CSV table of C-alpha atoms and ligand atoms in Angstrom, one decimal:
chain,number,residue,atom,x,y,z
U,21,MET,CA,-24.0,-30.4,11.2
U,22,ASP,CA,-27.4,-29.7,10.4
U,23,THR,CA,-27.6,-26.6,8.0
U,24,GLU,CA,-31.3,-26.5,7.3
U,25,LYS,CA,-31.1,-22.6,10.0
U,26,ARG,CA,-28.2,-21.7,7.9
U,27,ARG,CA,-28.5,-17.6,6.7
U,28,LEU,CA,-25.2,-16.0,5.0
U,29,LEU,CA,-24.8,-13.2,2.8
U,30,LEU,CA,-21.5,-13.4,1.6
U,31,VAL,CA,-20.4,-10.3,-0.3
U,32,SER,CA,-17.2,-10.0,-2.2
U,33,ASN,CA,-16.3,-6.7,-1.7
U,34,SER,CA,-17.6,-3.7,0.9
U,35,THR,CA,-17.1,-0.8,-1.5
U,36,LEU,CA,-17.7,-0.8,-5.3
U,37,HIS,CA,-15.4,1.8,-7.3
U,38,GLY,CA,-17.4,4.7,-7.5
U,39,GLY,CA,-20.1,4.3,-4.8
U,40,GLY,CA,-19.7,4.5,-1.0
U,41,TYR,CA,-19.5,1.6,2.1
U,42,LEU,CA,-21.9,-1.6,1.1
U,43,ASP,CA,-23.7,1.0,-1.2
U,44,HIS,CA,-24.0,-1.7,-3.9
U,45,CYS,CA,-25.6,-4.4,-1.8
U,46,GLN,CA,-27.6,-2.2,0.4
U,47,ALA,CA,-30.8,-3.8,-1.3
U,48,HIS,CA,-29.4,-7.8,-0.2
U,49,ILE,CA,-28.5,-6.6,3.1
U,50,SER,CA,-32.3,-5.1,3.7
U,51,THR,CA,-33.8,-8.1,2.4
U,52,PHE,CA,-31.6,-10.5,4.5
U,53,PHE,CA,-31.7,-9.3,8.0
U,54,GLY,CA,-35.3,-8.1,7.2
U,55,ARG,CA,-36.8,-7.0,10.4
U,56,LEU,CA,-33.7,-7.6,13.0
U,57,LYS,CA,-33.4,-5.1,15.4
U,58,ARG,CA,-29.4,-5.2,16.1
U,59,VAL,CA,-26.4,-6.9,14.5
U,60,LEU,CA,-22.9,-7.7,15.7
U,61,PHE,CA,-20.1,-6.3,14.0
U,62,VAL,CA,-16.7,-8.0,14.0
U,63,PRO,CA,-14.3,-5.3,13.1
U,64,TYR,CA,-10.9,-7.5,13.7
U,65,ALA,CA,-9.8,-7.5,10.4
U,66,LEU,CA,-9.0,-3.9,10.2
U,67,HIS,CA,-6.5,-2.0,13.1
U,68,ASP,CA,-8.6,0.7,13.4
U,69,ARG,CA,-11.7,-1.0,15.3
U,70,VAL,CA,-13.4,2.2,16.4
U,71,GLY,CA,-13.2,4.4,13.0
U,72,TYR,CA,-14.2,1.0,11.6
U,73,ALA,CA,-17.3,0.8,13.8
U,74,CYS,CA,-18.3,3.8,13.2
U,75,LEU,CA,-18.2,3.7,9.3
U,76,ALA,CA,-20.4,0.0,9.6
U,77,ARG,CA,-22.8,1.8,12.2
U,78,THR,CA,-24.2,5.0,10.0
U,79,LYS,CA,-24.4,2.6,6.7
U,80,PHE,CA,-26.8,-0.2,8.9
U,81,ASN,CA,-28.1,2.9,10.8
U,82,SER,CA,-29.2,4.3,7.5
U,83,LEU,CA,-30.9,1.1,6.9
U,84,GLY,CA,-32.9,0.8,9.8
U,85,TYR,CA,-30.7,-1.4,12.0
U,86,GLU,CA,-28.5,-0.9,15.4
U,87,LEU,CA,-24.7,-1.8,15.3
U,88,ASP,CA,-23.0,-3.0,18.0
U,89,SER,CA,-19.0,-3.5,17.9
U,90,ILE,CA,-17.8,-6.7,19.5
U,91,HIS,CA,-14.7,-4.9,20.7
U,92,ASP,CA,-17.2,-2.6,22.7
U,93,ALA,CA,-18.0,-5.9,24.7
U,94,GLU,CA,-16.7,-6.5,28.2
U,95,ASP,CA,-16.8,-10.6,26.8
U,96,PRO,CA,-17.0,-11.3,23.2
U,97,ARG,CA,-18.2,-14.7,23.9
U,98,GLU,CA,-21.1,-13.4,25.5
U,99,ALA,CA,-21.5,-10.9,22.9
U,100,VAL,CA,-21.4,-13.5,20.2
U,101,ARG,CA,-23.9,-16.1,22.5
U,102,THR,CA,-26.6,-13.5,22.6
U,103,ALA,CA,-26.5,-11.3,18.9
U,104,GLU,CA,-29.2,-11.4,16.6
U,105,ALA,CA,-27.4,-11.5,13.5
U,106,ILE,CA,-23.6,-11.0,12.9
U,107,PHE,CA,-21.5,-9.2,10.3
U,108,ILE,CA,-18.0,-9.7,9.8
U,109,GLY,CA,-16.2,-7.0,7.8
U,110,GLY,CA,-13.3,-7.1,5.4
U,111,GLY,CA,-9.6,-6.0,5.8
U,112,ASN,CA,-6.7,-8.5,6.8
U,113,THR,CA,-7.9,-12.3,6.3
U,114,PHE,CA,-4.9,-13.3,8.5
U,115,ARG,CA,-5.6,-10.7,11.0
U,116,LEU,CA,-9.3,-11.7,11.6
U,117,LEU,CA,-8.8,-14.9,11.8
U,118,LYS,CA,-6.0,-15.3,14.3
U,119,CYS,CA,-8.5,-12.6,16.2
U,120,LEU,CA,-11.3,-14.6,16.2
U,121,TYR,CA,-8.7,-17.8,17.6
U,122,ASP,CA,-7.4,-15.7,20.0
U,123,ASN,CA,-10.8,-14.9,21.4
U,124,GLN,CA,-12.5,-18.6,21.2
U,125,LEU,CA,-15.2,-17.4,18.6
U,126,VAL,CA,-14.6,-19.6,15.9
U,127,ALA,CA,-16.7,-22.9,17.6
U,128,ASP,CA,-19.1,-20.4,18.9
U,129,ILE,CA,-19.9,-18.1,16.1
U,130,ARG,CA,-20.2,-21.6,13.9
U,131,ARG,CA,-22.9,-22.9,16.4
U,132,ARG,CA,-24.8,-19.8,16.4
U,133,VAL,CA,-25.3,-19.6,12.9
U,134,LEU,CA,-25.7,-23.3,12.1
U,135,GLU,CA,-27.5,-24.6,15.3
U,136,ASP,CA,-29.5,-21.0,15.9
U,137,GLY,CA,-29.8,-20.0,12.2
U,138,ILE,CA,-28.6,-16.0,13.1
U,139,PRO,CA,-28.3,-14.3,9.8
U,140,TYR,CA,-24.2,-14.2,9.1
U,141,MET,CA,-23.2,-11.9,6.6
U,142,GLY,CA,-19.0,-11.3,5.7
U,143,SER,CA,-17.7,-9.0,3.2
U,144,SER,CA,-14.4,-9.7,1.6
U,145,ALA,CA,-12.4,-10.9,4.7
U,146,GLY,CA,-15.5,-12.0,6.5
U,147,THR,CA,-16.3,-13.8,3.3
U,148,ASN,CA,-13.3,-15.5,3.4
U,149,VAL,CA,-13.5,-16.9,7.3
U,150,SER,CA,-17.0,-17.8,6.5
U,151,THR,CA,-15.4,-21.0,4.0
U,152,ILE,CA,-13.6,-23.9,4.9
U,153,SER,CA,-10.2,-22.0,5.5
U,154,ILE,CA,-8.7,-18.9,4.3
U,155,SER,CA,-6.4,-20.5,1.8
U,156,THR,CA,-7.7,-19.0,-0.9
U,157,THR,CA,-7.7,-15.1,0.7
U,158,ASN,CA,-5.6,-12.4,-1.8
U,159,ASP,CA,-4.2,-11.0,2.0
U,160,MET,CA,-1.0,-10.8,2.8
U,161,PRO,CA,0.4,-12.9,5.8
U,162,ILE,CA,1.4,-10.1,8.4
U,163,LEU,CA,0.0,-12.2,11.0
U,164,CYS,CA,0.0,-16.4,11.5
U,165,PRO,CA,-3.2,-17.8,13.0
U,166,PRO,CA,-3.0,-21.1,15.0
U,167,SER,CA,-4.9,-22.9,11.7
U,168,PHE,CA,-5.9,-21.5,8.4
U,169,CYS,CA,-8.7,-23.6,9.1
U,170,ALA,CA,-12.1,-20.9,9.2
U,171,LEU,CA,-15.9,-20.9,10.2
U,172,ALA,CA,-16.8,-23.6,7.4
U,173,LEU,CA,-20.2,-22.4,7.6
U,174,VAL,CA,-19.8,-23.7,3.7
U,175,PRO,CA,-18.3,-26.8,2.6
U,176,PHE,CA,-15.9,-24.9,-0.1
U,177,ASN,CA,-13.6,-21.8,-0.3
U,178,ILE,CA,-14.6,-18.4,-1.8
U,179,ASN,CA,-11.7,-16.2,-3.7
U,180,PRO,CA,-13.3,-12.4,-3.2
U,181,HIS,CA,-12.1,-9.6,-5.0
U,182,TYR,CA,-11.7,-11.9,-8.2
U,183,LEU,CA,-9.2,-10.2,-10.7
U,184,ASP,CA,-9.3,-11.2,-14.2
U,185,TYR,CA,-6.2,-11.6,-16.2
U,186,ASP,CA,-5.3,-8.3,-17.5
U,187,PRO,CA,-3.5,-8.4,-21.0
U,188,ARG,CA,-2.2,-5.1,-20.8
U,189,SER,CA,-0.3,-5.9,-18.0
U,190,THR,CA,3.7,-6.7,-17.9
U,191,HIS,CA,3.9,-7.6,-14.3
U,192,MET,CA,5.1,-11.2,-14.3
U,193,GLY,CA,3.9,-12.3,-10.8
U,194,GLU,CA,1.3,-15.3,-10.7
U,195,THR,CA,-2.3,-13.9,-12.1
U,196,ARG,CA,-4.9,-14.6,-9.7
U,197,GLU,CA,-6.7,-17.9,-11.8
U,198,GLN,CA,-2.4,-19.3,-11.3
U,199,ARG,CA,-2.8,-19.0,-8.0
U,200,ILE,CA,-6.5,-20.6,-7.5
U,201,LEU,CA,-5.0,-23.2,-10.1
U,202,GLN,CA,-1.6,-23.9,-7.7
U,203,TYR,CA,-4.3,-24.5,-4.8
U,204,HIS,CA,-5.9,-27.2,-6.9
U,205,GLU,CA,-2.5,-28.7,-7.2
U,206,GLU,CA,-2.6,-29.9,-3.5
U,207,PRO,CA,-4.7,-33.1,-2.9
U,208,ASP,CA,-8.6,-33.0,-1.5
U,209,THR,CA,-9.0,-29.0,-2.0
U,210,PRO,CA,-12.8,-28.0,-2.3
U,211,PRO,CA,-13.9,-25.7,-4.8
U,212,VAL,CA,-13.1,-22.4,-5.2
U,213,LEU,CA,-15.7,-20.1,-6.1
U,214,ALA,CA,-14.4,-16.5,-7.4
U,215,LEU,CA,-16.5,-13.9,-6.7
U,216,ARG,CA,-15.9,-10.8,-8.9
U,217,GLU,CA,-16.2,-7.4,-7.1
U,218,GLY,CA,-19.7,-7.1,-7.0
U,219,CYS,CA,-21.1,-10.3,-6.2
U,220,VAL,CA,-22.8,-11.6,-3.4
U,221,LEU,CA,-23.8,-15.3,-2.5
U,222,MET,CA,-27.0,-15.6,-0.8
U,223,VAL,CA,-27.5,-19.0,1.5
U,224,GLU,CA,-30.8,-19.8,2.9
U,225,GLY,CA,-30.3,-23.3,4.3
U,226,ASN,CA,-29.1,-25.6,1.7
U,227,GLN,CA,-30.5,-22.9,-1.4
U,228,ALA,CA,-27.7,-20.6,-2.8
U,229,THR,CA,-28.0,-18.2,-5.6
U,230,LEU,CA,-25.6,-15.9,-7.0
U,231,LEU,CA,-26.7,-11.8,-6.9
U,232,GLY,CA,-25.4,-9.0,-7.4
U,233,GLY,CA,-24.0,-7.1,-10.9
U,234,SER,CA,-20.9,-9.3,-11.9
U,235,GLU,CA,-20.5,-13.0,-13.0
U,236,ALA,CA,-18.6,-15.4,-10.7
U,237,ARG,CA,-16.5,-18.3,-11.5
U,238,LEU,CA,-16.0,-21.9,-10.5
U,239,PHE,CA,-12.9,-23.4,-9.7
U,240,THR,CA,-12.9,-27.2,-9.1
U,241,ARG,CA,-10.1,-29.9,-8.8
U,242,GLY,CA,-9.6,-31.7,-12.1
U,243,LYS,CA,-12.3,-29.9,-13.6
U,244,PRO,CA,-12.5,-27.0,-16.3
U,245,THR,CA,-13.6,-23.5,-15.0
U,246,VAL,CA,-17.3,-22.9,-15.2
U,247,GLU,CA,-18.6,-19.2,-15.3
U,248,TYR,CA,-22.1,-18.4,-13.6
U,249,ASN,CA,-24.2,-15.3,-14.2
U,250,THR,CA,-26.4,-13.6,-11.6
U,251,GLY,CA,-29.3,-15.0,-10.4
U,252,SER,CA,-27.8,-18.7,-10.9
U,253,ASP,CA,-28.5,-21.5,-8.8
U,254,LEU,CA,-25.3,-22.9,-7.1
U,255,SER,CA,-26.9,-24.9,-4.5
U,256,PHE,CA,-24.7,-28.1,-5.4
U,257,LEU,CA,-22.2,-26.6,-4.1
U,258,LEU,CA,-23.4,-26.9,-0.5
U,259,THR,CA,-23.6,-30.7,-0.6
U,260,ASP,CA,-20.3,-31.8,0.6
U,261,GLU,CA,-19.7,-34.4,-2.4
U,262,HIS,CA,-18.1,-32.8,-5.7
T,26,MET,CA,25.5,-15.3,14.6
T,27,ASP,CA,28.2,-14.3,12.6
T,28,THR,CA,27.5,-12.7,9.2
T,29,GLU,CA,31.0,-11.7,7.8
T,30,LYS,CA,31.4,-14.8,5.3
T,31,ARG,CA,26.8,-14.1,4.3
T,32,ARG,CA,27.0,-14.3,-0.3
T,33,LEU,CA,23.5,-13.3,-1.1
T,34,LEU,CA,21.7,-12.9,-4.6
T,35,LEU,CA,18.2,-11.8,-3.8
T,36,VAL,CA,16.4,-11.4,-7.3
T,37,SER,CA,12.6,-9.9,-7.1
T,38,ASN,CA,11.6,-12.0,-10.0
T,39,SER,CA,12.8,-15.0,-11.9
T,40,THR,CA,11.5,-13.7,-15.5
T,41,LEU,CA,11.1,-10.3,-16.8
T,42,HIS,CA,8.7,-9.3,-19.1
T,43,GLY,CA,9.6,-10.1,-23.0
T,44,GLY,CA,12.5,-12.1,-21.5
T,45,GLY,CA,13.3,-15.3,-20.7
T,46,TYR,CA,14.1,-17.4,-17.3
T,47,LEU,CA,16.6,-15.3,-15.5
T,48,ASP,CA,17.5,-13.7,-18.5
T,49,HIS,CA,17.3,-10.2,-17.1
T,50,CYS,CA,19.7,-11.3,-14.1
T,51,GLN,CA,22.5,-13.6,-15.8
T,52,ALA,CA,25.3,-11.3,-15.6
T,53,HIS,CA,24.8,-11.0,-11.8
T,54,ILE,CA,24.5,-14.5,-11.6
T,55,SER,CA,27.9,-15.1,-13.4
T,56,THR,CA,29.7,-12.3,-11.1
T,57,PHE,CA,28.0,-13.9,-7.9
T,58,PHE,CA,28.7,-17.6,-8.3
T,59,GLY,CA,32.0,-17.1,-10.1
T,60,ARG,CA,34.3,-19.8,-10.7
T,61,LEU,CA,32.3,-22.3,-8.6
T,62,LYS,CA,31.4,-25.8,-10.4
T,63,ARG,CA,27.8,-27.0,-8.9
T,64,VAL,CA,24.6,-25.1,-7.7
T,65,LEU,CA,22.3,-27.2,-5.5
T,66,PHE,CA,18.2,-26.1,-7.0
T,67,VAL,CA,15.4,-26.0,-4.4
T,68,PRO,CA,11.8,-26.5,-6.5
T,69,TYR,CA,10.1,-26.7,-3.9
T,70,ALA,CA,7.5,-24.2,-4.7
T,71,LEU,CA,6.5,-25.2,-7.8
T,72,HIS,CA,4.5,-28.6,-8.3
T,73,ASP,CA,6.0,-29.6,-11.4
T,74,ARG,CA,9.6,-30.3,-9.6
T,75,VAL,CA,11.2,-32.1,-12.6
T,76,GLY,CA,9.9,-29.5,-15.1
T,77,TYR,CA,11.5,-26.8,-12.7
T,78,ALA,CA,14.6,-28.5,-12.5
T,79,CYS,CA,15.1,-28.7,-16.2
T,80,LEU,CA,14.2,-25.4,-16.6
T,81,ALA,CA,16.9,-24.4,-14.4
T,82,ARG,CA,19.4,-26.6,-15.0
T,83,THR,CA,19.3,-25.7,-18.9
T,84,LYS,CA,19.6,-22.1,-17.7
T,85,PHE,CA,22.5,-22.9,-15.3
T,86,ASN,CA,24.3,-24.8,-17.7
T,87,SER,CA,24.4,-22.1,-20.4
T,88,LEU,CA,26.2,-19.9,-17.9
T,89,GLY,CA,28.8,-22.7,-17.3
T,90,TYR,CA,27.5,-24.4,-13.9
T,91,GLU,CA,26.1,-28.0,-13.6
T,92,LEU,CA,22.8,-28.0,-11.4
T,93,ASP,CA,21.8,-30.6,-9.0
T,94,SER,CA,17.9,-30.9,-7.9
T,95,ILE,CA,17.3,-31.3,-4.1
T,96,HIS,CA,14.2,-32.9,-5.5
T,97,ASP,CA,17.0,-35.9,-6.9
T,98,ALA,CA,18.4,-36.2,-4.0
T,99,GLU,CA,18.1,-39.3,-1.5
T,100,ASP,CA,18.5,-37.4,1.6
T,101,PRO,CA,18.1,-33.9,1.3
T,102,ARG,CA,19.7,-32.5,4.1
T,103,GLU,CA,22.9,-34.6,3.2
T,104,ALA,CA,22.6,-32.4,-0.1
T,105,VAL,CA,22.5,-29.1,1.6
T,106,ARG,CA,25.3,-30.2,3.9
T,107,THR,CA,27.6,-31.0,0.7
T,108,ALA,CA,26.3,-28.1,-1.3
T,109,GLU,CA,28.8,-25.8,-2.8
T,110,ALA,CA,26.1,-23.2,-3.8
T,111,ILE,CA,22.1,-23.3,-3.5
T,112,PHE,CA,19.5,-21.6,-5.7
T,113,ILE,CA,16.1,-21.7,-4.4
T,114,GLY,CA,13.2,-21.0,-6.8
T,115,GLY,CA,9.8,-19.0,-7.1
T,116,GLY,CA,6.3,-20.2,-7.3
T,117,ASN,CA,4.3,-20.5,-4.1
T,118,THR,CA,5.9,-19.2,-0.9
T,119,PHE,CA,3.7,-21.2,1.4
T,120,ARG,CA,4.7,-24.1,-0.4
T,121,LEU,CA,8.3,-24.1,-0.1
T,122,LEU,CA,8.5,-22.8,3.2
T,123,LYS,CA,6.4,-25.7,4.4
T,124,CYS,CA,8.6,-28.1,2.5
T,125,LEU,CA,11.8,-27.0,3.8
T,126,TYR,CA,10.3,-27.5,7.2
T,127,ASP,CA,8.9,-31.0,6.3
T,128,ASN,CA,12.6,-32.1,5.4
T,129,GLN,CA,13.9,-30.1,8.2
T,130,LEU,CA,16.5,-28.2,6.1
T,131,VAL,CA,15.8,-24.7,7.7
T,132,ALA,CA,18.3,-24.3,10.2
T,133,ASP,CA,20.8,-26.6,8.2
T,134,ILE,CA,20.6,-23.9,5.4
T,135,ARG,CA,21.0,-20.9,7.3
T,136,ARG,CA,24.1,-22.4,9.2
T,137,ARG,CA,25.7,-23.5,5.7
T,138,VAL,CA,25.3,-20.1,4.4
T,139,LEU,CA,25.8,-18.1,7.6
T,140,GLU,CA,28.6,-20.2,8.9
T,141,ASP,CA,30.1,-21.9,5.9
T,142,GLY,CA,29.7,-19.1,3.6
T,143,ILE,CA,28.1,-20.9,0.4
T,144,PRO,CA,26.4,-18.5,-1.8
T,145,TYR,CA,22.8,-18.4,-1.8
T,146,MET,CA,20.8,-17.2,-4.9
T,147,GLY,CA,17.0,-16.7,-4.4
T,148,SER,CA,14.1,-15.7,-6.7
T,149,SER,CA,10.8,-14.2,-5.7
T,150,ALA,CA,9.6,-16.9,-3.2
T,151,GLY,CA,13.1,-17.9,-2.9
T,152,THR,CA,13.8,-14.9,-2.0
T,153,ASN,CA,11.1,-14.1,0.6
T,154,VAL,CA,12.1,-17.4,2.7
T,155,SER,CA,15.7,-15.9,3.1
T,156,THR,CA,14.1,-12.9,4.9
T,157,ILE,CA,13.2,-12.7,8.7
T,158,SER,CA,9.7,-14.2,7.3
T,159,ILE,CA,7.3,-14.7,4.7
T,160,SER,CA,4.9,-12.3,6.2
T,161,THR,CA,5.1,-9.9,2.9
T,162,THR,CA,4.6,-12.6,0.0
T,163,ASN,CA,2.0,-12.0,-2.2
T,164,ASP,CA,1.5,-15.3,-2.6
T,165,MET,CA,-2.2,-17.4,-1.8
T,166,PRO,CA,-1.8,-19.2,1.7
T,167,ILE,CA,-2.6,-22.4,0.1
T,168,LEU,CA,-0.8,-24.8,2.3
T,169,CYS,CA,-0.1,-23.9,5.8
T,170,PRO,CA,3.7,-24.2,7.3
T,171,PRO,CA,4.3,-24.8,10.7
T,172,SER,CA,5.8,-21.1,11.0
T,173,PHE,CA,6.0,-17.9,9.2
T,174,CYS,CA,9.1,-17.2,10.2
T,175,ALA,CA,11.9,-18.2,7.7
T,176,LEU,CA,15.4,-18.3,7.1
T,177,ALA,CA,16.8,-14.9,8.6
T,178,LEU,CA,19.8,-14.5,6.5
T,179,VAL,CA,19.0,-11.1,6.8
T,180,PRO,CA,17.3,-9.1,9.5
T,181,PHE,CA,14.2,-7.5,7.3
T,182,ASN,CA,11.8,-8.8,5.1
T,183,ILE,CA,11.4,-8.4,1.7
T,184,ASN,CA,8.3,-7.5,-0.8
T,185,PRO,CA,9.1,-9.1,-4.3
T,186,HIS,CA,7.2,-8.1,-7.5
T,187,TYR,CA,6.4,-4.9,-5.8
T,188,LEU,CA,4.0,-2.8,-8.0
T,189,ASP,CA,3.2,0.2,-7.7
T,190,TYR,CA,-0.7,1.8,-7.9
T,191,ASP,CA,-2.3,1.7,-11.3
T,192,PRO,CA,-4.6,5.1,-11.2
T,193,ARG,CA,-6.5,3.3,-14.0
T,194,SER,CA,-7.7,0.4,-12.0
T,195,THR,CA,-11.1,0.3,-10.7
T,196,HIS,CA,-10.1,-2.4,-8.5
T,197,MET,CA,-11.2,-2.2,-4.8
T,198,GLY,CA,-8.7,-4.7,-3.4
T,199,GLU,CA,-6.2,-3.3,-1.3
T,200,THR,CA,-2.8,-1.8,-3.2
T,201,ARG,CA,0.9,-3.2,-2.3
T,202,GLU,CA,1.4,0.0,-0.4
T,203,GLN,CA,-1.7,-0.7,1.5
T,204,ARG,CA,-0.9,-4.3,2.5
T,205,ILE,CA,2.5,-3.3,3.5
T,206,LEU,CA,1.4,-0.6,5.6
T,207,GLN,CA,-1.0,-3.0,7.5
T,208,TYR,CA,2.1,-5.0,8.3
T,209,HIS,CA,3.5,-2.2,10.0
T,210,GLU,CA,0.8,-1.4,11.8
T,211,GLU,CA,1.6,-4.7,13.8
T,212,PRO,CA,4.3,-4.1,16.3
T,213,ASP,CA,7.7,-4.7,16.5
T,214,THR,CA,7.8,-5.2,12.7
T,215,PRO,CA,10.7,-5.2,10.9
T,216,PRO,CA,11.4,-3.2,7.7
T,217,VAL,CA,10.2,-4.3,4.1
T,218,LEU,CA,12.2,-3.5,1.2
T,219,ALA,CA,9.9,-3.8,-1.6
T,220,LEU,CA,11.8,-5.0,-5.0
T,221,ARG,CA,10.2,-3.9,-8.0
T,222,GLU,CA,10.5,-6.7,-10.9
T,223,GLY,CA,13.9,-6.2,-12.4
T,224,CYS,CA,15.2,-5.7,-8.9
T,225,VAL,CA,18.1,-7.3,-7.5
T,226,LEU,CA,20.0,-7.3,-4.1
T,227,MET,CA,23.3,-8.5,-3.7
T,228,VAL,CA,24.9,-8.9,0.2
T,229,GLU,CA,28.7,-9.4,0.7
T,230,GLY,CA,29.2,-9.9,4.5
T,231,ASN,CA,27.5,-6.9,6.1
T,232,GLN,CA,27.6,-4.9,2.5
T,233,ALA,CA,24.5,-4.9,0.4
T,234,THR,CA,23.7,-3.0,-2.8
T,235,LEU,CA,20.8,-2.9,-4.8
T,236,LEU,CA,21.4,-3.8,-8.3
T,237,GLY,CA,19.1,-4.7,-11.4
T,238,GLY,CA,17.4,-1.9,-13.6
T,239,SER,CA,14.4,-1.1,-11.5
T,240,GLU,CA,14.4,1.5,-8.4
T,241,ALA,CA,13.3,-0.4,-5.0
T,242,ARG,CA,11.2,0.8,-2.1
T,243,LEU,CA,11.8,0.7,1.2
T,244,PHE,CA,8.8,0.5,4.1
T,245,THR,CA,10.2,1.2,7.7
T,246,ARG,CA,7.1,1.2,10.6
T,247,GLY,CA,6.3,4.9,11.9
T,248,LYS,CA,9.0,6.2,9.0
T,249,PRO,CA,8.4,7.7,5.6
T,250,THR,CA,8.9,5.4,2.9
T,251,VAL,CA,11.9,5.8,1.0
T,252,GLU,CA,12.7,5.5,-2.8
T,253,TYR,CA,16.0,3.7,-3.8
T,254,ASN,CA,17.8,3.7,-7.3
T,255,THR,CA,20.1,0.9,-8.5
T,256,GLY,CA,23.9,1.0,-7.0
T,257,SER,CA,22.1,2.2,-3.9
T,258,ASP,CA,24.2,1.0,-0.8
T,259,LEU,CA,22.1,-0.3,1.2
T,260,SER,CA,24.4,-2.0,4.0
T,261,PHE,CA,22.4,0.0,6.9
T,262,LEU,CA,19.6,-2.4,6.8
T,263,LEU,CA,21.9,-5.7,7.6
T,264,THR,CA,22.3,-4.1,11.3
T,265,ASP,CA,19.9,-5.3,13.8
T,266,GLU,CA,18.7,-1.7,14.9
T,267,HIS,CA,16.5,0.4,13.0
Q,330,LIG,CA1,-8.3,-7.6,2.2
Q,331,LIG,CA1,5.0,-16.5,-6.2
């Protein structure tokens, strides 16, 4: 698949502590969508689609964009076929991916982004589904999608809302790091880019750059984990060989 | 399915902060298994089955039981067919359930527990798979089982390692409560018994009792959540109507 036209804005979290919805990344959103007029919003990750579309519309309008929600479209596939840009919001990743499959949108969205080059923004669950699979989501498996394979707009996985171990904690459940290392105990598992809250990954063709106010952490099977500062060039993650 | 013979010891977590493996529930283990000689251990939730079986064997030997690990058996189905008792340990719930399906053990274990009345102990992931489905696990979906349906030894779901919201936290990922409430946004979802670390649920036939040092919290679709103290009779959860 050709990836020259690919344009992605992958956000770890839609709200940062103390701020409003998408406030922390609004400058990146404006840069990313530029002079586009309309964005197609996908609210499938939350139960209350009407309320969610309203929240997203208010924010996008304030940035100068019209927002259409796919749940209002008579034909969701046609909405994807004619979209100028797509934004998939966060919520529950399993619910989101199941709904993308149920509406037969997975291949269509992939084609529009990779072949037609329409910009794709994802937040949290919307970031998870942009990767190879949802195997590194933090969400509860409240619904069962037909597969964990996702849009595969990038050849690696992401863990959004990455949390460092809290040494004050007495909780004995696995730490986030332990969970990702368990993923890499399985053969042929791709790298996992752990995006702490505040992180944004911008992809332009075969160029990937880490943005936002936090560091990211890269887990690669059989290799030590590596920290990356904001501004880091992560383009090496876009080649299929690791 | 007849449930008169059912005997279950469902533990939230195998290790409590500051203690050793299964220390916090060892008195309940002795009471539960009584004069049995051998327990069949299922280490499928962890990658290192040899090390896991060794850990479990040391503990069970100290309590006066022999422990056979199913990963050592030539025929796992035969091991289940001849087991006096089963203990499924914690780790990753998706890996565990997939391996139970891959080895065609789901129906066999269910029959041995419900029809033959062999005692079943589960810890963490081993508790998740004893319920209707793994839809309320906390684990990362590192592998994809053919279904989220589990052993269905009880007609409800459990969330082990239940964590209360920490008001000091600045993390914006969903709280555990929010995740369970999202599950109940879906139709026809069963009650979720949230077992804080330290909780143990003992089931004898159609009698269920909460044990251990922590309170449990019950989430029922469309109803307020309820707290239960240790010693509470939770037998009402075993009837199929809620
Ligand atoms: Ca989420
Ligand atoms: Ca676990």
